[in-house]
Amino acid sequence: MSVAVETVGLTKRYGDLVAVQGLNLRLNTGEVFGMLGPNGSGKTTTILMLLGLTEPTAGTARVLGWDPTRQPLQVKRRVGYLPDSVGFYDELTAWENLRYTAALNGLPSAEANRRIGEVLERMGLQDVAHRKVGTFSRGMKQRLGLADVLLKQPQVAILDEPTLGLDPEAALEFLALIRSLKRDGLTVLLASHLLHQVQSVCDRVGLFHRGRMVLEGTVDELREQVLGGAYRIHVQARGVEVERALREVPGVVRVTRTDGDTYRVEARVDCRAEIARRVVASGELLALSVDRPGLDEVYARYFQQVEADSGGAA
Amino acid sequence: MSTELAQSGAQALARREGSPWTGLWAVVYKELADHLTGIRMQILETLMLLTAVGTVYAATQSIRQTIGEDPFLFLRLFTTAREPLPSFVGFLGFLIPLTAIALGFDAINGEYSRRTLSRVLSQPIYRDALILGKFLAGLATLAITLVALWVVVTGMGLFVLGLPPGGEEVARGLLFLVATLAYAGIWMGLSMLFSAVFRQPATSAMTAIAVWLLFAVFWDMLAALISQALRPTQYGGVAEELAQARLQLLLARFSPNTLYAETVIALLNPAVRSLGPVLITQLEGAVLGTPLPLGQSLLIVWPQFTALVAVVILLFAATYVLFQRQEVRA
Ligand SMILES: Nc1ncnc2c1ncn2[C@@H]1O[C@H](COP(=O)(O)OP(=O)(O)O)[C@@H](O)[C@H]1O
Ligand SMILES: [Mg+2]
């Protein structure tokens, strides 16, 4: 598997503030990677360094084999960037805005027109192509932003907070568009603080906290690593032996009695059938359901643990 | 510390690969189209055109009487004032700075406030191309406007007075255009610099206009006040008065308006033999009122003209350096 983006010890300081610290990031070609973390955790700063728009204090980065600090033009020819809350020239039409991008990329006129028509159609903007962007809704601007990214036919797309400010429906549509980029073979790096919203489109994620990437892996791996189980099964049952029976089910990591006769079971696998069998054998099963905890919970739990550990050590 | 910073900045610039001017023409073309189609410029250009027609027509009415007496009648079109209108040049000195400021005041902070900067700079160009492209497009807009005005003036001279300009008059007129372009470049450069310094376009526009007011209205008064305070005429001798006048002129020349006015006077009025205080002894052998050849006039204004151009370059360089160091994020 080839590597599209790689950083080694990438660091950015603003005075005393460390915005990004010793980041080792690796994106495989063709994957969707999510940089996730709260505001101010260093996601945008990382992106700007990858594009050569700000200079790293230390460390190195390689994007498609090019060094963004020394060879930014090579990088920017092949990488599309959708900044967070992207802006356009309001007094120009969607088409004219894209014409400017095409010109900056040195596309010949005929080729530019062909591609602009294509990307606008793909983003569902063909009917408003000749309307001034000033009249566009947030969702339309965001789709125009993605059209702008695709215009240069990039190998890597970097999307910063792509669903921010979109209503839930528009956000879902936009996530589907991002997913379609993967089908075209693009490598996608997206940054977001809305963990639950974007986790579904990411092949792998990195969780950021105060400039560090503290966890990295697939969503399932992180669930497993932090919560111990990727599945959470809610059981309502009567009987004195139920709790012990639940603990003995293979794949179960933890059982907590939440109140009266309801239990929360964390498990590595979806073992509802086995649970049902055993609970029925030892008592009375009233209800059984499963959910998969989101990354928000992984993130919150991780820091609970970190704090508990450091509290214990002190 | 700051030299260290500058060195690391210079190293970063030296290390980077690819031409800094990649994409320059795309920027120039886009900005030029914006300027020429934008309402802001169309209003100002219409205003200038009306002014040109009005003042030059008034001038033709005054000049009619003196046709045949003046070898440089055509140049009078530019400089003749007829109450209550000022001359064409007088009006230009007023409108050009406003137009130039209007072209530049939101060049950079406008990109921030529209949130377009990071998107544009993520295209395969360097910042150098963006800033130079904006500057060149502004100058080109000014040049187009000035040439159009010049054509209007010349045309009116031809049709209203039936007066074809002589070769030297055309040359002087064109040099006047170049000097005006440099003068306009100063105000555009200044407003672009302010657009890099201030985050709000309103702030940069107001500051640029304030500086213009300072030079247009108050500078000459200040120069007079300061020179009177520093070189008082206690005994009333010629030497004292001359010293005071020289200081006043020196101070006045820190204003681009003075430099431009001197350049224009000498270019459009071939009879001007010297700028500033003149002693009778210096005029010995000179036939007063005889026009100077173009080369001589040029020699007189050369320092003023180069100063105008130098200020334009300095302002651009300052804007360039400031912009290179700014974060892409607002
Ligand atoms: N130009 C700057 N000067 C000083 N601090 C900055 C600058 N830009 C960003 N920061 C700081 O760097 C940290 C990381 O910011 P950022 O990368 O924008 O985080 P995120 O994108 O994850 O929200 C924040 O604490 C932010 O305040
Ligand atoms: Mg951010």
XYZ file of C-alpha atoms and ligand atoms in Angstrom:
672
model
C 0.000 0.000 0.000
C 1.532 3.326 -0.950
C 1.637 6.300 1.350
C -0.062 9.530 0.294
C 0.763 11.729 3.261
C 3.399 11.237 5.878
C 4.653 13.460 8.659
C 7.469 12.837 11.077
C 7.662 14.803 14.308
C 5.723 17.656 12.739
C 5.568 20.529 15.206
C 4.232 24.062 15.120
C 4.673 26.608 17.877
C 3.111 30.038 18.083
C 5.307 31.674 20.699
C 4.807 29.644 23.841
C 1.745 27.905 22.525
C 2.316 24.525 20.942
C -0.364 24.149 18.293
C 0.897 20.831 16.927
C 3.387 18.628 18.709
C 5.470 15.809 17.278
C 2.834 14.599 14.890
C 3.486 11.322 13.106
C 0.735 10.920 10.596
C 0.455 8.393 7.794
C -2.268 8.296 5.188
C -2.453 5.369 2.824
C -3.444 6.010 -0.749
C -7.172 5.755 -1.240
C -8.265 5.899 2.370
C -10.484 8.369 4.179
C -8.701 9.539 7.285
C -10.427 11.644 9.928
C -8.464 14.025 12.125
C -10.882 14.414 14.971
C -10.710 16.493 18.083
C -12.166 19.550 19.768
C -11.588 23.119 18.601
C -8.041 24.270 19.117
C -6.531 20.790 19.084
C -4.299 21.580 16.104
C -6.161 20.102 13.144
C -6.242 23.197 10.954
C -2.633 24.027 11.771
C -1.618 20.548 10.626
C -3.493 21.009 7.361
C -1.885 24.371 6.711
C 1.540 22.821 7.174
C 0.674 20.000 4.782
C -0.199 22.589 2.123
C 2.858 24.729 2.712
C 0.628 27.593 3.844
C 2.428 27.826 7.154
C 5.938 26.710 8.030
C 6.516 23.954 10.561
C 8.681 24.817 13.556
C 10.180 21.329 13.452
C 9.666 17.996 11.792
C 9.012 17.079 8.194
C 6.050 16.389 5.991
C 5.701 14.633 2.667
C 2.610 14.879 0.539
C 2.604 12.545 -2.453
C 6.344 12.500 -2.047
C 6.765 16.302 -2.192
C 7.937 18.555 0.595
C 5.231 21.180 1.206
C 7.700 23.711 2.584
C 10.091 23.606 -0.328
C 7.847 22.426 -3.132
C 4.440 23.889 -2.329
C 3.476 24.314 -5.969
C 3.942 20.602 -6.641
C 1.840 19.768 -3.611
C -0.892 22.283 -4.376
C -1.161 21.113 -7.977
C -2.209 17.676 -6.728
C -4.051 18.435 -3.508
C -7.463 20.049 -3.239
C -8.276 21.971 -0.070
C -11.670 22.918 1.283
C -11.008 25.411 4.089
C -13.354 25.601 7.025
C -16.208 28.034 6.310
C -15.030 28.422 2.740
C -15.606 31.760 1.016
C -16.170 32.831 -2.566
C -16.337 36.120 -4.429
C -19.968 36.980 -3.771
C -20.306 39.326 -6.725
C -19.186 36.629 -9.177
C -21.246 33.645 -10.305
C -20.423 30.077 -9.325
C -19.044 29.527 -12.805
C -16.857 32.641 -12.695
C -15.488 31.680 -9.304
C -14.469 28.283 -10.665
C -13.032 29.935 -13.775
C -10.612 31.788 -11.530
C -9.550 28.577 -9.810
C -9.091 26.922 -13.193
C -6.972 29.835 -14.396
C -4.816 29.718 -11.270
C -4.241 26.049 -12.037
C -3.248 26.927 -15.579
C -6.039 24.945 -17.223
C -6.620 25.844 -20.872
C -9.966 27.479 -21.505
C -11.762 24.617 -23.232
C -10.615 22.074 -20.680
C -11.603 24.445 -17.869
C -15.126 24.869 -19.211
C -15.577 21.137 -19.639
C -14.397 20.375 -16.115
C -16.428 23.178 -14.545
C -19.593 21.836 -16.159
C -18.721 18.383 -14.891
C -17.999 19.248 -11.279
C -20.977 21.581 -10.966
C -23.237 18.851 -12.253
C -21.732 16.333 -9.883
C -22.387 18.653 -6.955
C -25.941 19.279 -8.144
C -25.242 22.947 -8.852
C -25.748 23.018 -12.624
C -28.981 25.029 -12.317
C -27.393 27.781 -10.275
C -24.119 27.852 -12.206
C -24.719 31.384 -13.424
C -26.122 32.824 -10.246
C -24.056 35.084 -8.041
C -22.548 33.170 -5.150
C -23.741 35.899 -2.768
C -27.215 34.387 -3.033
C -26.081 30.849 -2.140
C -27.026 29.050 1.067
C -24.353 27.650 3.347
C -24.952 24.160 1.978
C -24.643 25.323 -1.628
C -21.420 27.150 -0.852
C -20.048 24.031 0.748
C -20.878 21.979 -2.331
C -19.355 24.679 -4.526
C -16.288 24.372 -2.322
C -16.103 20.683 -3.073
C -16.561 21.422 -6.780
C -13.654 23.851 -6.454
C -11.562 21.089 -4.888
C -12.408 18.569 -7.611
C -11.758 20.994 -10.451
C -8.024 20.379 -10.417
C -8.625 16.613 -10.350
C -6.598 16.155 -7.195
C -5.102 12.959 -5.852
C -5.661 14.077 -2.292
C -8.587 16.080 -0.937
C -8.222 17.861 2.388
C -11.509 18.949 3.919
C -11.567 21.088 7.053
C -14.778 20.909 9.104
C -16.766 19.850 6.028
C -20.114 19.505 7.803
C -19.897 22.556 10.021
C -22.923 24.828 9.751
C -24.933 22.397 7.622
C -28.333 21.197 8.727
C -28.445 17.457 9.513
C -29.844 16.502 6.132
C -27.338 18.573 4.182
C -24.572 17.178 6.374
C -25.579 13.621 5.510
C -25.696 14.456 1.811
C -22.295 16.021 2.048
C -20.861 12.993 3.809
C -22.208 10.831 0.986
C -20.373 13.066 -1.488
C -17.169 12.613 0.504
C -17.677 8.884 0.425
C -18.021 9.067 -3.351
C -14.564 10.650 -3.561
C -13.136 7.482 -2.093
C -14.785 5.450 -4.836
C -12.946 7.625 -7.366
C -9.683 6.601 -5.748
C -8.984 9.879 -3.962
C -7.203 9.956 -0.658
C -9.268 12.065 1.727
C -8.085 13.802 4.862
C -10.883 15.383 6.799
C -10.752 17.354 10.003
C -13.733 17.793 12.259
C -14.753 18.348 15.827
C -18.122 16.683 15.179
C -16.892 13.186 15.946
C -20.187 11.335 15.812
C -21.108 12.986 12.537
C -18.082 12.060 10.473
C -16.990 8.782 12.069
C -19.104 6.788 9.623
C -17.200 7.951 6.526
C -13.702 7.476 7.956
C -11.685 4.340 7.296
C -9.320 5.389 10.029
C -9.311 8.212 12.496
C -6.772 10.024 14.628
C -7.994 11.642 17.827
C -6.351 14.987 18.554
C -5.962 16.604 21.911
C -3.975 19.783 22.570
C -1.770 19.403 19.527
C -1.088 15.716 19.925
C -2.601 12.776 18.145
C -3.429 10.645 21.152
C -5.169 7.708 19.484
C -5.156 6.326 16.006
C -6.871 3.448 14.257
C -10.185 2.318 12.851
C -13.261 3.316 14.804
C -13.693 -0.295 15.924
C -10.100 -0.531 17.079
C -10.460 2.588 19.171
C -13.715 1.403 20.662
C -12.050 -1.855 21.567
C -8.937 -0.187 22.900
C -10.633 2.450 25.008
C -13.994 1.031 25.927
C -12.853 -2.553 25.936
C -15.784 -3.484 23.759
C -17.072 -2.359 20.472
C -20.639 -3.383 21.314
C -22.854 -2.287 24.114
C -25.755 -4.559 24.885
C -28.599 -3.501 27.122
C -30.284 -6.327 28.961
C -33.362 -6.192 31.098
C -33.849 -9.439 33.019
C -35.061 -10.830 36.343
C -33.278 -13.483 38.368
C -30.470 -13.642 40.935
C -28.061 -15.457 38.669
C -28.382 -13.110 35.678
C -25.310 -10.982 36.348
C -23.039 -13.993 36.722
C -24.495 -15.589 33.611
C -23.790 -12.434 31.633
C -20.176 -12.307 32.778
C -19.588 -15.809 31.550
C -20.736 -15.150 27.993
C -17.677 -15.395 25.679
C -16.637 -11.981 24.340
C -18.078 -10.020 27.225
C -15.654 -7.508 28.695
C -17.636 -5.795 31.381
C -21.065 -5.924 32.955
C -22.566 -3.081 34.913
C -25.896 -3.140 36.656
C -27.444 0.207 35.848
C -30.535 -0.113 38.041
C -32.927 -2.748 39.308
C -32.997 -5.338 36.614
C -31.207 -3.604 33.756
C -27.625 -4.356 32.858
C -25.131 -2.811 30.483
C -22.874 -5.333 28.851
C -19.733 -4.304 26.953
C -18.630 -6.920 24.510
C -16.094 -7.404 21.777
C -18.585 -9.148 19.546
C -22.324 -8.981 19.066
C -23.234 -11.841 21.395
C -26.910 -11.131 21.829
C -27.977 -14.649 20.876
C -25.727 -16.252 23.475
C -26.838 -13.738 26.110
C -30.463 -14.496 25.371
C -29.855 -18.210 25.667
C -28.078 -17.976 29.012
C -30.372 -15.393 30.573
C -33.393 -17.448 29.660
C -31.733 -20.471 31.258
C -31.027 -18.677 34.521
C -33.894 -16.211 34.804
C -36.437 -14.176 32.916
C -35.469 -12.032 29.873
C -37.513 -8.856 29.510
C -35.635 -6.873 26.864
C -32.455 -7.000 24.845
C -30.921 -4.337 22.601
C -27.544 -3.383 21.210
C -25.859 -0.146 20.308
C -22.383 0.785 19.255
C -20.843 3.624 21.225
C -19.714 6.568 19.167
C -16.328 8.208 19.045
C -17.550 10.971 21.332
C -17.768 8.396 24.043
C -14.423 6.873 23.157
C -12.894 10.304 23.376
C -14.564 11.203 26.655
C -13.704 7.842 28.208
C -10.120 8.043 27.069
C -9.600 11.294 28.900
C -11.396 10.048 31.968
C -8.888 7.219 32.029
C -5.930 9.487 31.374
C -7.011 11.764 34.187
C -7.689 8.864 36.524
C -4.233 7.455 35.785
C -2.424 10.724 36.323
C -4.558 11.354 39.436
C -3.589 7.930 40.773
C 0.077 8.485 40.019
C 0.183 11.845 41.792
C 16.233 38.817 16.685
C 14.475 40.532 13.826
C 17.440 39.991 11.510
C 17.327 36.347 12.494
C 13.670 36.258 11.564
C 14.369 38.034 8.317
C 17.163 35.594 7.522
C 15.046 32.553 8.151
C 12.332 34.163 6.047
C 14.816 34.841 3.270
C 16.110 31.299 3.467
C 12.607 29.946 3.201
C 12.055 32.114 0.138
C 15.339 31.033 -1.403
C 14.681 27.363 -0.755
C 11.320 27.149 -2.400
C 10.994 25.692 -5.846
C 9.038 26.939 -8.818
C 8.574 30.445 -10.160
C 7.102 32.927 -7.712
C 5.173 34.369 -10.633
C 3.237 31.216 -11.507
C -0.379 32.253 -11.936
C 0.461 35.965 -12.061
C -1.541 36.607 -15.227
C -4.557 34.736 -13.919
C -4.573 37.109 -10.941
C -4.001 40.218 -13.081
C -6.768 39.244 -15.464
C -9.278 38.514 -12.699
C -8.529 41.673 -10.739
C -8.584 43.806 -13.864
C -11.974 42.399 -14.836
C -13.230 43.091 -11.309
C -12.027 46.686 -11.447
C -13.369 47.417 -14.892
C -16.794 45.883 -14.291
C -17.184 46.862 -10.649
C -19.708 49.563 -9.773
C -17.139 51.321 -7.608
C -14.792 52.000 -10.513
C -17.544 52.745 -12.983
C -18.845 55.539 -10.773
C -15.413 57.051 -10.344
C -14.594 56.732 -14.028
C -17.845 58.377 -15.053
C -17.099 61.163 -12.611
C -13.643 61.654 -14.087
C -14.945 61.637 -17.623
C -17.584 64.253 -16.836
C -14.967 66.337 -15.087
C -12.642 66.081 -18.046
C -15.332 67.136 -20.479
C -16.483 69.978 -18.230
C -13.123 71.481 -17.390
C -11.615 71.070 -20.816
C -14.662 72.579 -22.463
C -14.395 75.540 -20.118
C -10.718 75.785 -20.962
C -11.434 75.835 -24.680
C -13.723 78.802 -24.129
C -10.933 80.781 -22.458
C -8.312 79.675 -24.909
C -10.301 80.658 -27.984
C -9.321 84.254 -27.409
C -5.609 83.581 -27.405
C -5.378 81.246 -30.367
C -2.393 82.125 -32.454
C -0.470 83.823 -29.669
C 0.601 80.782 -27.751
C 2.832 78.096 -29.259
C 1.696 75.549 -26.651
C -2.001 76.137 -26.863
C -2.802 72.457 -26.682
C -1.125 72.070 -23.299
C -3.251 74.939 -22.012
C -6.230 72.607 -22.286
C -4.885 70.786 -19.281
C -3.968 73.740 -17.139
C -6.388 76.543 -17.923
C -8.928 77.218 -15.232
C -12.053 79.195 -15.867
C -14.028 80.433 -12.890
C -15.755 78.785 -11.135
C -14.159 75.562 -12.433
C -10.583 74.580 -11.617
C -8.361 73.321 -14.402
C -8.413 69.747 -15.621
C -5.131 69.093 -13.842
C -6.512 70.578 -10.661
C -9.474 68.253 -10.785
C -7.291 65.258 -11.538
C -5.079 65.973 -8.540
C -8.220 65.582 -6.520
C -9.902 62.629 -8.204
C -6.863 60.494 -8.914
C -5.977 59.827 -5.260
C -9.596 58.937 -4.503
C -9.755 56.526 -7.419
C -6.415 54.990 -6.526
C -7.455 54.527 -2.906
C -10.693 52.940 -4.064
C -8.662 50.444 -6.086
C -6.506 49.253 -3.234
C -8.086 49.690 0.152
C -9.568 46.179 0.390
C -6.999 44.314 -1.700
C -5.821 42.074 1.125
C -8.206 42.429 4.041
C -11.048 41.926 1.561
C -9.689 38.451 0.813
C -9.614 37.715 4.517
C -13.083 39.024 5.231
C -14.556 37.127 2.282
C -12.652 34.039 3.467
C -11.254 33.493 0.007
C -7.566 33.826 0.848
C -6.840 30.284 1.969
C -8.778 28.866 -0.956
C -6.870 31.001 -3.459
C -3.493 30.338 -1.855
C -4.162 26.598 -1.875
C -4.017 26.787 -5.659
C -0.559 26.278 -7.186
C 0.635 29.872 -6.823
C 2.849 31.756 -4.410
C 1.672 34.784 -2.497
C 4.085 36.836 -4.603
C 1.897 36.328 -7.666
C -1.250 37.314 -5.790
C 0.114 40.562 -4.408
C 1.978 41.607 -7.550
C -1.015 40.642 -9.688
C -3.289 42.861 -7.639
C -0.809 45.711 -7.870
C -0.337 45.410 -11.621
C -4.074 45.130 -12.212
C -4.621 48.307 -10.187
C -1.939 50.162 -12.149
C -3.369 48.884 -15.429
C -6.832 50.105 -14.446
C -5.406 53.523 -13.636
C -3.441 53.567 -16.884
C -6.511 52.670 -18.923
C -8.504 55.387 -17.200
C -5.806 57.987 -17.732
C -5.314 57.140 -21.378
C -9.056 57.370 -21.911
C -9.065 60.806 -20.301
C -6.141 61.916 -22.402
C -7.903 60.807 -25.551
C -10.996 62.752 -24.500
C -8.956 65.897 -23.892
C -7.092 65.582 -27.166
C -10.300 64.882 -29.023
C -11.959 67.940 -27.569
C -8.962 70.040 -28.489
C -9.261 68.819 -32.044
C -12.982 69.227 -32.449
C -13.785 72.289 -30.381
C -10.695 74.337 -31.192
C -9.717 72.642 -34.457
C -6.320 72.412 -32.901
C -3.978 69.536 -33.742
C -1.332 69.034 -31.039
C 2.294 69.336 -32.067
C 4.777 66.524 -31.625
C 6.334 68.019 -28.529
C 2.942 68.665 -27.033
C 1.973 65.036 -27.504
C 5.229 63.972 -25.881
C 4.702 66.312 -22.944
C 1.134 65.119 -22.601
C 2.246 61.496 -22.488
C 4.957 62.222 -19.941
C 2.325 63.975 -17.899
C 0.314 60.736 -18.066
C 3.263 58.706 -16.839
C 3.867 61.091 -13.944
C 0.179 60.975 -13.059
C 0.308 57.199 -13.098
C 3.206 57.259 -10.646
C 1.326 59.698 -8.431
C -1.761 57.473 -8.573
C 0.464 54.467 -7.838
C 1.482 56.090 -4.572
C -2.092 56.328 -3.352
C -2.924 52.858 -4.535
C 0.239 51.479 -2.922
C -0.611 53.259 0.309
C -4.150 51.946 0.432
C -2.933 48.436 -0.382
C -0.405 48.692 2.424
C -3.188 49.699 4.779
C -5.272 46.793 3.509
C -2.498 44.513 4.757
C -2.121 46.359 8.070
C -5.779 46.652 9.044
C -8.281 43.814 9.205
C -11.311 45.952 8.358
C -11.637 47.410 4.841
C -13.469 50.405 6.329
C -10.468 51.137 8.544
C -7.974 50.931 5.714
C -10.109 53.169 3.491
C -10.544 55.797 6.198
C -6.863 55.767 7.090
C -5.798 56.178 3.474
C -8.207 59.087 3.046
C -6.939 60.647 6.261
C -3.364 60.529 4.970
C -4.473 62.032 1.704
C -6.263 64.864 3.531
C -3.153 65.470 5.574
C -1.071 65.996 2.457
C -3.711 67.728 0.356
C -4.913 70.196 2.966
C -2.598 70.475 5.940
C 0.893 69.690 4.773
C 1.679 73.048 3.200
C 0.459 74.846 6.319
C 2.593 72.595 8.480
C 5.618 73.158 6.280
C 5.152 76.911 6.564
C 4.659 76.796 10.329
C 7.647 74.584 10.968
C 9.982 76.520 8.707
C 8.952 79.791 10.378
C 9.642 78.302 13.773
C 12.989 76.768 12.871
C 14.302 79.539 10.595
C 12.780 82.728 11.975
C 13.464 85.948 10.048
C 14.856 88.051 12.856
C 16.749 90.690 10.921
C 14.822 90.472 7.708
C 17.868 89.728 5.517
C 17.720 87.948 2.160
C 19.799 85.083 3.517
C 17.301 84.485 6.299
C 14.333 84.578 4.012
C 16.013 82.296 1.573
C 16.868 79.815 4.320
C 13.281 79.810 5.462
C 11.938 79.357 1.952
C 14.377 76.530 1.289
C 13.375 74.709 4.450
C 9.727 75.175 3.638
C 10.225 73.781 0.166
C 12.215 70.864 1.529
C 9.430 70.010 3.956
C 6.783 70.478 1.326
C 8.584 68.012 -0.908
C 7.940 65.247 1.591
C 4.406 65.402 0.269
C 3.670 63.452 -2.894
C 1.285 66.235 -3.807
C 4.140 68.735 -3.965
C 6.297 66.397 -6.007
C 3.475 65.747 -8.408
C 2.489 69.397 -8.693
C 6.074 70.397 -9.486
C 6.385 67.648 -12.075
C 3.162 68.622 -13.757
C 3.948 72.327 -13.796
C 7.296 71.818 -15.458
C 5.992 69.277 -17.951
C 2.890 71.132 -19.034
C 4.378 74.585 -18.923
C 7.563 74.754 -20.992
C 8.225 78.274 -19.700
C 8.999 77.009 -16.214
C 12.756 77.160 -15.816
C 13.234 76.214 -12.229
C 11.330 74.825 -9.308
C 11.661 76.606 -6.011
C 13.149 79.919 -4.967
C 15.266 81.554 -7.645
C 17.817 84.300 -7.239
C 18.016 87.035 -9.807
C 21.674 86.217 -10.428
C 20.737 82.721 -11.459
C 18.522 84.110 -14.183
C 21.353 86.072 -15.824
C 21.516 85.285 -19.480
C 18.143 83.599 -19.475
C 15.482 85.035 -21.682
C 12.422 85.053 -19.486
C 9.354 83.502 -20.976
C 11.151 81.521 -23.653
C 10.033 77.922 -23.537
C 12.507 75.236 -22.580
C 13.031 72.259 -24.863
C 11.460 69.027 -23.622
C 14.789 67.545 -22.552
C 15.492 70.529 -20.306
C 12.052 70.354 -18.734
C 12.575 66.700 -18.083
C 15.873 67.407 -16.410
C 14.173 69.848 -14.075
C 11.545 67.351 -12.927
C 13.763 64.290 -12.920
C 14.375 64.270 -9.138
C 10.684 64.757 -8.443
C 9.696 62.089 -10.907
C 12.149 59.493 -9.597
C 11.033 60.270 -6.064
C 7.428 59.552 -7.028
C 8.403 56.239 -8.592
C 10.640 55.346 -5.650
C 7.795 55.902 -3.199
C 5.550 53.610 -5.252
C 8.200 50.886 -5.163
C 8.780 51.345 -1.441
C 5.087 51.107 -0.651
C 4.763 47.988 -2.742
C 7.800 46.415 -1.077
C 6.383 47.140 2.375
C 3.042 45.601 1.439
C 4.807 42.596 -0.046
C 6.900 41.911 3.045
C 3.958 42.378 5.385
C 1.742 40.080 3.367
C 4.407 37.362 3.138
C 4.534 37.203 6.913
C 0.833 37.086 7.560
C -0.971 33.939 8.607
C -3.451 32.670 6.027
C -6.010 32.413 8.767
C -7.853 35.593 9.624
N -1.758 32.574 14.163
C -1.845 32.021 15.376
N -1.206 32.581 16.425
C -1.274 32.028 17.642
N -1.952 30.917 17.940
C -2.611 30.306 16.952
C -2.594 30.822 15.623
N -3.327 30.000 14.850
C -3.783 29.025 15.660
N -3.359 29.205 16.918
C -3.628 28.328 18.069
O -3.216 27.033 17.743
C -4.057 26.076 18.363
C -4.534 25.085 17.339
O -5.452 25.703 16.492
P -6.134 24.987 15.246
O -5.090 24.275 14.475
O -6.939 25.990 14.546
O -7.090 23.927 15.950
P -8.356 23.176 15.331
O -8.338 23.323 13.862
O -8.147 21.777 15.792
O -9.558 23.790 15.943
C -5.184 26.850 19.018
O -4.918 26.933 20.394
C -5.104 28.201 18.369
O -5.532 29.191 19.252
Mg -9.957 24.075 12.715
